[in-house]
């Protein structure tokens, strides 16, 4: 059963990046218009082009101007981008280039075609794409990776081999770290800390590596698209604002496998972090498809807890203060008034800059409580994707 994706195929040349198994190849093959497909995952094709990149010219020589060439797994052969660049210029061909991350392309010193192709990102299924096909509980437990959802009976096995593949193909093959076992231990810690405030010193102690190494490993996770570092919002209202980031995995189930936790005791604390990860991802998917560049943060109040997400709706300029909305996420079907505390604390100091206080929960009733808007998940998603939030 094919699930329709929320993304729109760009009309010109583009890169499409996304972690393994999010459905990049499937989407392009089903929805993309191309005249020639080159799959670098096929060893014979890969080896021939690796030996002789100019072969691409011969392979495309029969195509008229304006034809589209789809190259899958471009990160396997970054040098090919020079040929692509030339064929774009000389033959006016368009290219669809997909890969698991831009990291290797950038490291290889290629210039990502100097702006000739825009970069797009793909994520696991959005709750909007899934509709009512899967329960929220199942999404919180097994995540929403297409490769996992294609057979729910095998979800746990697929997820285990997913993390194994990631270690083998993205980490070992690329020699990103010297000792894969050490990185694997770090993954377990990072998995457990999904969505928590990160203190590199603490992680460093636990992993037995320097804080600098830990920081660079988090960067690898980010560059290979396994997650996002979310910075604290520091508008300077209070001097004691936290300086630590949070790390959110792109899919909470992958974090769970990396952490080596069992599937049986999925407690509410874990579900709460998984729910938060999911909301962050919806914000990121919405940003991606609407091509918005609003910055996302979290906010640590001095002493009154954290506001889960801050979306900057207007950056600070010389004669205008910044503006933002806040989003508090609660995995609870009853809204508790004390959940509003951190947002209200922020409103007290930020006043007019703080445009809306929003809460998302799993309950069914929409409430407005002294200008704090409590939205059931479906209402939140509807407002988000309608563009009513930002
Ligand atoms: N739109 C979809 N609807 C239903 N299932 C899908 C969809 N897209 C992908 N899948 C399932 O997920 C699997 C992985 O998808 P796909 O191979 O397209 O991912 P990918 O992003 O290209 O991964 P990789 O980076 O490993 O190449 C597919 O084999 C298919 O079973
Ligand atoms: Mg693919």
Short mmCIF file of C-alpha atoms and ligand atoms in Angstrom, two decimals, residues 20 24-26 41 72-73 98, ligand 2:
data_model
loop_
_atom_site.label_atom_id
_atom_site.label_comp_id
_atom_site.label_asym_id
_atom_site.label_seq_id
_atom_site.Cartn_x
_atom_site.Cartn_y
_atom_site.Cartn_z
CA UNK A 20 17.98 5.76 5.03
CA UNK A 24 13.37 8.94 -1.17
CA UNK A 25 13.89 6.44 -3.99
CA UNK A 26 10.29 5.24 -3.86
CA UNK A 41 23.56 1.34 -5.42
CA UNK A 72 20.20 7.79 -6.84
CA UNK A 73 22.73 7.49 -3.97
CA UNK A 98 19.25 11.80 -4.02
MG1 LIG B 2 17.09 4.97 -1.86
#
